[in-house]
Each structure stands twice: as structure tokens, then as C-alpha cells.
Amino acid sequence: MKQLIDLLEAQHSLTKEEWHRLLTHWDEETAEYAAQKARAVSQKRFGKNVYIRGLIEFTNICKNDCYYCGLRASNQKCHRYRLTPDDILECCKIGYALGFRTFVLQGGEDPGFSDEVLCSLVKTIKKQHPDCAVTLSVGERPRAVYESFKQAGADRYLLRHETADDDHYQMLHPENLSPTVRKQCLYDLKDLGFQVGTGFLVGSPFQKTEHLVADLLFIQEFKPQMIGIGPFIPHEDTPFSNEPAGSLNLTLFLISLLRLMHPDALIPATTAIGTLQEGGREEAILRGANVVMPNLSPADYRKDYSLYNNKLSDGAEAAESRQALDARLKTIGYQTVTDRGDYQKR
């Protein structure tokens, strides 16, 4: 398997058959070899710098009913909220003082938060903080709406494809959601000039090796600027409440593979990784991740943005605890930097 790791490092791609062989025959030794390679590649390009993004979860209202998500429309136990534009601007003000130069506005597909209001909000953030990047993560929209976001000043967009296999996608989503539409959104965003992030769930219900192979082939072909993956973690108020969580070890191995595939990509150590295991975020960074996204949302609302059980929102996950985050990263020889952290092809 080391030969396949070397091949991936050299040419940044594998064939469908090679991916399948690697994912069915890897072991702890293979994972450690990949981690060493990925760490070296990451450090060569980014040093030991970790970019920070201020995450603002501004609404947990969503019209969709995805089977794995705690924010799904039919979850009557979810305590819903929607921040006002002034609330969001205050989060940015606080975040800027803490050293954040990227703000990530993430929310469910909330019909009550109009595209026009969102455009106005982006314009105001860019006016108040012209040296900052704005990332949006608000789901599927028509191309014209994405274009209006870009014209308003949005720099980046996060939209996980979740799974690249069409049949598997339908197992995780209701019939009104289409994998074709999801992928078209990603291509529209890239065509419009956004720095685009996508990614997938590791260990989601019904997932097979061939599904992960499809994910890796899609990312290999699409070449996103940002790649976010995390283990599936069940939520108690969803149809998948009794499904097992995804594998942390497999997630970490895949991060190493993604770093070797796309050496310049911005790859977050996601909250789900830290939720699944204490120290998981640090492990992800040592395997090639180079971004963390502490939570800038008002503290009173953080627990309500419950995508999955026991989602972390305090401690080093909280934006106001940047010193705690810095201290944890220092233990592995890394540091956060006050920087927009834009994607750069080298």
C-alpha cells in the first residue's frame, strides 16, 4: 500500500481501481506512512501555521429534511432561532478583535432569511472589515442568487456534496433533494469565481467502500479549494439515531490522502472530529489539516445548532477561547495565525 501512497504523492491522483485497493487493504502502518507524507507536504506549503475561521451559525431553521441532520425540518424537538443582522455584525466585531480575518456565515436553508438580506449583510461586513474574507454556507441556491452573493462581496462558499454516489445520496435525503442539483451548485459556484469547499460524511449509514471511492474521485476531478470531511455522528431525533458513528481512524487516514491529492487545499480539522475524540482536532492537523473554525455565535444559541449529538461548542471550540486553542496547538508544535488564509495555487 505504501507504493500507492507514493504514487498519490507524486501525481496527486489514483485510478478507481487503485483507490478501491487502497481503501480495502490499508492498515495502521499504511495510515502512519500516509500521515508522515501528508504532514511533510502540509508543512512545506504552510509551515506550522493553522488558519482560523470565525464560525457564525446564524440560523438553525431549515426547510430540508435530510435524514442524518438534527436541524431537519420535521424535528419538532429542535429549539429554533434566527440571529438578526445586528447580532451577526456584533459577532464579526468581536471576532475581529480576537484576530479572526475570515467569517463563516453558516445556516440551514431558512426561507425566512432572504437572499437580499444576506447580500446586504455581506456588503456591510466587507465595508466594516475590508481586510476580511466572508464565507457563506447556506446550501443550494439558483445560480443567479450565487452570483448576487459574489457581487455583494462573498469570497468563499462551503457546500458539502455529502456523498458522490447517486443511490447512496437518495438513502440519506428525501426524494425532493437531488445529487445532480447539488453537484451543479458546486460547479456554478466555481464558475462564478468563489473559492469553493466541499466534502463528505465518513461512515454515514449504508456507506460502502465504493461510495468513498466515488467521493475521492469526485474531489480529485472537481479540485475544490477547501475540503471538509468528518465522521458521521448520529442525532437522537433523526431516523438514524441508532446508527453507529463513523470511524475516527478512517477519517484521519482520508485527511492524509486528501492532503496528498490536493497539496494546496485548505482542509479543516472539523468539530465532528473533536467531538468524537478528545484531541481529535490535533490529530487531524498532524495528518494534514490546516484550518480550524472556532465558534463565534452568541453563546446562548450554540447548543441549539445541534447537527449531531454532543456537538462541541465551548472550550477550545469557542472563538473567545483562542488562547486555549493556541495552547493546545502549541503542544503539537503548531500555531494559529491572524490571516485571511486564502487558497493559493503553488
Coordinates of C-alpha atoms in Angstrom, one line a residue:
M1 CA 0.0 0.0 0.0
K2 CA 3.0 2.3 0.5
Q3 CA 3.5 2.3 -3.2
L4 CA 0.0 3.7 -3.8
I5 CA 0.7 6.4 -1.2
D6 CA 3.9 7.3 -3.0
L7 CA 2.0 7.3 -6.3
L8 CA -0.6 9.6 -4.9
E9 CA 2.0 12.0 -3.6
A10 CA 3.8 12.0 -7.0
Q11 CA 0.8 12.5 -9.3
H12 CA -2.0 13.7 -7.0
S13 CA -4.4 11.2 -8.3
L14 CA -5.3 7.5 -8.4
T15 CA -7.5 5.4 -10.6
K16 CA -10.8 4.0 -9.4
E17 CA -9.2 0.6 -9.0
E18 CA -6.2 2.0 -7.1
W19 CA -8.5 3.9 -4.7
H20 CA -10.5 0.8 -4.1
R21 CA -7.4 -1.3 -3.4
L22 CA -6.1 1.3 -1.0
L23 CA -9.3 1.6 0.9
T24 CA -9.8 -2.1 1.3
H25 CA -6.3 -3.0 2.3
W26 CA -5.0 -0.1 4.4
D27 CA -3.8 -0.8 7.9
E28 CA -2.3 1.2 10.8
E29 CA 1.1 1.1 9.2
T30 CA -0.3 2.5 5.9
A31 CA -2.1 5.2 7.8
E32 CA 1.0 6.3 9.7
Y33 CA 3.0 6.3 6.4
A34 CA 0.3 8.5 4.8
A35 CA 0.3 10.8 7.8
Q36 CA 4.0 11.3 7.7
K37 CA 3.9 12.1 4.0
A38 CA 0.8 14.4 4.4
R39 CA 2.4 16.3 7.3
A40 CA 5.5 16.9 5.3
V41 CA 3.5 18.2 2.3
S42 CA 1.4 20.5 4.6
Q43 CA 4.4 21.9 6.4
K44 CA 6.3 22.5 3.1
R45 CA 3.4 24.7 1.9
F46 CA 2.0 26.2 5.1
G47 CA 4.7 25.8 7.7
K48 CA 3.2 25.0 11.0
N49 CA 0.6 27.7 10.6
V50 CA -3.1 26.9 11.2
Y51 CA -5.7 29.3 9.7
I52 CA -8.7 30.2 11.9
R53 CA -12.2 31.0 10.7
G54 CA -14.8 32.6 12.9
L55 CA -17.9 30.4 12.5
I56 CA -21.3 32.2 12.9
E57 CA -24.2 29.8 12.9
F58 CA -26.8 32.4 12.3
T59 CA -30.0 30.3 11.8
N60 CA -30.9 26.7 12.6
I61 CA -34.1 26.8 10.7
C62 CA -34.1 24.6 7.6
K63 CA -36.7 23.7 5.0
N64 CA -35.0 20.4 4.2
D65 CA -35.5 17.1 5.9
C66 CA -32.2 15.3 5.5
Y67 CA -32.3 12.0 7.4
Y68 CA -29.0 12.5 9.3
C69 CA -29.3 16.1 10.4
G70 CA -30.6 17.3 13.8
L71 CA -31.8 20.5 12.1
R72 CA -34.1 18.7 9.7
A73 CA -37.5 20.4 9.2
S74 CA -39.5 17.6 10.9
N75 CA -37.5 17.6 14.1
Q76 CA -40.1 19.1 16.5
K77 CA -37.7 19.0 19.4
C78 CA -35.2 21.4 17.9
H79 CA -35.3 24.8 19.6
R80 CA -35.3 27.1 16.6
Y81 CA -33.6 30.5 16.3
R82 CA -32.5 33.1 13.8
L83 CA -30.0 35.8 14.5
T84 CA -30.6 39.4 13.4
P85 CA -28.2 41.1 11.1
D86 CA -27.1 43.3 14.0
D87 CA -26.4 40.1 16.0
I88 CA -24.2 38.8 13.2
L89 CA -22.4 42.1 12.8
E90 CA -21.6 42.1 16.5
C91 CA -20.2 38.6 16.2
C92 CA -17.9 39.9 13.5
K93 CA -16.8 42.8 15.6
I94 CA -15.9 40.6 18.5
G95 CA -14.2 38.1 16.2
Y96 CA -12.1 40.8 14.5
A97 CA -10.8 42.0 17.9
L98 CA -9.9 38.3 18.6
G99 CA -7.8 38.1 15.4
F100 CA -10.2 36.5 13.0
R101 CA -9.9 37.6 9.4
T102 CA -12.4 35.2 7.9
F103 CA -16.1 34.9 8.9
V104 CA -18.1 31.9 8.0
L105 CA -21.9 32.5 7.9
Q106 CA -23.5 29.1 8.2
G107 CA -27.1 28.2 8.5
G108 CA -29.9 26.0 7.4
E109 CA -31.8 26.7 4.3
D110 CA -34.0 29.2 6.1
P111 CA -36.8 30.7 3.9
G112 CA -37.2 33.5 6.4
F113 CA -33.7 34.8 5.9
S114 CA -33.9 36.3 2.5
D115 CA -31.2 36.4 -0.1
E116 CA -31.5 40.1 -0.2
V117 CA -30.9 40.5 3.5
L118 CA -27.9 38.1 3.2
C119 CA -26.4 40.2 0.4
S120 CA -26.8 43.4 2.4
L121 CA -25.2 41.7 5.4
V122 CA -22.2 40.6 3.3
K123 CA -21.8 44.1 1.9
T124 CA -21.8 45.6 5.4
I125 CA -19.3 43.1 6.8
K126 CA -17.0 43.8 3.9
K127 CA -17.4 47.5 4.4
Q128 CA -16.7 47.3 8.2
H129 CA -13.9 44.8 7.8
P130 CA -12.3 45.3 4.4
D131 CA -9.3 43.1 5.2
C132 CA -11.5 40.1 5.9
A133 CA -12.9 37.3 3.9
V134 CA -16.6 36.2 4.0
T135 CA -17.5 32.6 3.5
L136 CA -21.1 31.6 3.1
S137 CA -22.6 28.1 3.8
V138 CA -26.3 28.3 3.2
G139 CA -27.0 25.4 1.0
E140 CA -28.4 25.1 -2.5
R141 CA -29.4 28.2 -4.4
P142 CA -30.1 29.2 -8.0
R143 CA -27.0 30.3 -9.9
A144 CA -28.4 33.8 -10.1
V145 CA -28.5 34.0 -6.3
Y146 CA -25.0 32.7 -6.0
E147 CA -24.0 35.5 -8.5
S148 CA -25.7 38.1 -6.3
F149 CA -23.7 36.8 -3.3
K150 CA -20.5 37.1 -5.3
Q151 CA -21.4 40.7 -6.4
A152 CA -22.1 41.6 -2.7
G153 CA -18.5 40.6 -1.8
A154 CA -18.7 37.0 -0.7
D155 CA -15.3 35.3 -1.2
R156 CA -15.9 31.6 -0.5
Y157 CA -18.7 29.1 -0.3
L158 CA -19.0 25.8 1.5
L159 CA -21.3 23.1 0.2
R160 CA -20.6 19.5 1.1
H161 CA -21.7 17.1 -1.5
E162 CA -22.1 14.6 1.4
T163 CA -21.8 11.5 -0.9
A164 CA -21.0 11.4 -4.6
D165 CA -22.9 8.2 -5.3
D166 CA -26.4 9.0 -6.5
D167 CA -28.1 5.9 -5.0
H168 CA -26.4 6.5 -1.6
Y169 CA -27.4 10.2 -1.7
Q170 CA -31.0 9.2 -2.0
M171 CA -30.7 6.9 1.0
L172 CA -29.6 9.9 3.1
H173 CA -32.1 12.5 1.7
P174 CA -35.8 12.8 0.9
E175 CA -36.8 12.5 -2.7
N176 CA -37.1 16.3 -3.3
L177 CA -33.3 16.6 -3.0
S178 CA -31.1 15.7 -5.9
P179 CA -27.4 14.8 -6.1
T180 CA -27.4 16.2 -9.6
V181 CA -28.6 19.6 -8.4
R182 CA -26.1 19.5 -5.5
K183 CA -23.2 18.9 -7.8
Q184 CA -24.4 21.5 -10.3
C185 CA -24.4 24.1 -7.5
L186 CA -20.8 23.3 -6.8
Y187 CA -19.9 23.8 -10.5
D188 CA -21.9 27.0 -10.7
L189 CA -20.0 28.4 -7.6
K190 CA -16.6 27.5 -9.0
D191 CA -17.5 29.0 -12.4
L192 CA -18.6 32.3 -10.7
G193 CA -15.2 32.6 -9.0
F194 CA -15.8 31.5 -5.5
Q195 CA -13.2 29.7 -3.5
V196 CA -15.3 26.5 -3.1
G197 CA -15.3 24.0 -0.3
T198 CA -17.0 20.6 -0.5
G199 CA -16.7 17.3 1.4
F200 CA -18.4 14.2 2.6
L201 CA -19.5 12.2 5.7
V202 CA -17.3 9.3 6.7
G203 CA -19.2 6.3 7.9
S204 CA -22.7 7.6 7.1
P205 CA -25.5 5.0 7.1
F206 CA -25.3 2.5 4.2
Q207 CA -21.9 3.7 3.1
K208 CA -19.7 1.2 1.3
T209 CA -16.1 1.4 0.1
E210 CA -17.3 2.1 -3.4
H211 CA -19.1 5.2 -2.1
L212 CA -15.9 6.5 -0.6
V213 CA -14.1 5.8 -3.8
A214 CA -16.7 7.9 -5.7
D215 CA -16.2 10.7 -3.2
L216 CA -12.4 10.7 -3.7
L217 CA -12.8 10.6 -7.5
F218 CA -15.3 13.5 -7.4
I219 CA -12.9 15.6 -5.3
Q220 CA -10.0 14.6 -7.5
E221 CA -11.8 15.8 -10.6
F222 CA -13.5 18.9 -9.1
K223 CA -10.4 20.2 -7.3
P224 CA -12.1 22.3 -4.6
Q225 CA -10.1 24.9 -2.8
M226 CA -11.4 23.7 0.5
I227 CA -12.2 20.1 1.6
G228 CA -14.1 19.4 4.8
I229 CA -14.8 15.8 5.9
G230 CA -15.9 14.5 9.3
P231 CA -17.2 11.3 10.8
F232 CA -20.9 10.7 10.8
I233 CA -22.3 11.2 14.3
P234 CA -26.0 10.3 14.9
H235 CA -28.5 12.7 16.3
E236 CA -31.1 11.3 18.7
D237 CA -34.0 13.0 17.0
T238 CA -33.4 11.7 13.4
P239 CA -34.2 8.4 11.6
F240 CA -30.6 7.4 12.0
S241 CA -30.5 7.9 15.8
N242 CA -29.4 4.3 16.4
E243 CA -26.8 4.1 13.7
P244 CA -23.1 3.8 14.8
A245 CA -20.7 6.8 14.4
G246 CA -18.2 6.8 11.7
S247 CA -14.6 5.8 12.2
L248 CA -12.2 8.4 13.5
N249 CA -9.2 6.4 12.3
L250 CA -10.6 6.2 8.8
T251 CA -11.5 9.9 8.8
L252 CA -7.9 10.8 9.8
F253 CA -6.5 8.5 7.1
L254 CA -8.7 10.1 4.5
I255 CA -7.5 13.6 5.5
S256 CA -3.9 12.4 4.8
L257 CA -5.0 11.1 1.4
L258 CA -6.8 14.4 0.6
R259 CA -3.7 16.4 1.5
L260 CA -1.6 14.3 -0.8
M261 CA -4.3 14.6 -3.5
H262 CA -4.6 18.4 -3.2
P263 CA -1.4 19.8 -1.6
D264 CA -2.7 23.4 -1.7
A265 CA -6.2 22.7 -0.3
L266 CA -7.5 24.3 2.9
I267 CA -8.6 21.3 5.0
P268 CA -10.3 21.9 8.3
A269 CA -9.9 19.8 11.5
T270 CA -13.7 19.7 11.8
T271 CA -15.7 20.0 15.0
A272 CA -17.1 16.5 14.5
I273 CA -13.6 15.1 14.7
G274 CA -13.0 16.8 18.0
T275 CA -16.4 15.7 19.2
L276 CA -15.7 12.1 18.5
Q277 CA -12.5 12.0 20.4
E278 CA -10.6 14.4 22.8
G279 CA -7.6 15.6 20.9
G280 CA -9.1 14.6 17.6
R281 CA -8.5 18.1 16.1
E282 CA -4.8 18.0 16.9
E283 CA -4.6 14.5 15.4
A284 CA -6.2 15.8 12.2
I285 CA -3.7 18.7 12.0
L286 CA -0.8 16.2 12.4
R287 CA -2.3 14.3 9.4
G288 CA -2.5 17.2 7.0
A289 CA -5.4 19.5 8.1
N290 CA -4.5 23.2 8.4
V291 CA -7.7 25.1 9.3
V292 CA -9.8 25.3 12.5
M293 CA -13.2 27.0 12.8
P294 CA -13.9 28.2 16.3
N295 CA -17.5 29.2 17.1
L296 CA -18.3 32.9 17.2
S297 CA -22.0 32.5 17.5
P298 CA -23.6 34.0 20.7
A299 CA -23.1 31.5 23.5
D300 CA -26.8 31.2 24.3
Y301 CA -27.5 29.7 20.8
R302 CA -24.6 27.4 20.3
K303 CA -26.2 24.3 21.8
D304 CA -29.3 24.8 19.6
Y305 CA -27.2 24.4 16.4
S306 CA -27.3 20.7 17.0
L307 CA -26.4 18.8 13.8
Y308 CA -25.5 15.7 15.8
N309 CA -25.3 14.5 19.4
N310 CA -22.9 16.3 21.8
K311 CA -21.6 18.7 19.2
L312 CA -18.7 20.7 20.8
S313 CA -19.3 24.5 21.2
D314 CA -17.2 25.5 24.2
G315 CA -13.7 25.2 25.4
A316 CA -11.2 25.4 22.5
E317 CA -14.1 25.2 20.1
A318 CA -15.3 28.7 21.3
A319 CA -13.8 31.7 19.4
E320 CA -13.4 33.6 22.7
S321 CA -11.1 30.9 23.9
R322 CA -8.5 31.4 21.2
Q323 CA -5.8 31.3 23.9
A324 CA -6.9 27.8 24.9
L325 CA -6.8 26.8 21.2
D326 CA -3.4 28.3 20.8
A327 CA -2.2 26.5 23.9
R328 CA -3.4 23.1 22.6
L329 CA -1.9 23.6 19.2
K330 CA 1.4 24.6 20.8
T331 CA 1.6 21.2 22.4
I332 CA 2.0 19.7 18.9
G333 CA 4.3 22.4 17.6
Y334 CA 1.7 24.5 15.6
Q335 CA 0.2 28.0 16.0
T336 CA -2.8 29.9 14.7
V337 CA -2.2 33.0 12.6
T338 CA -4.1 36.2 12.1
D339 CA -4.5 35.9 8.3
R340 CA -7.3 35.6 5.8
G341 CA -5.8 32.3 4.8
D342 CA -6.8 32.4 1.1
Y343 CA -6.3 29.5 -1.2
Q344 CA -3.1 29.8 -3.2
K345 CA -2.1 27.5 -6.0
R346 CA 1.6 26.9 -5.9

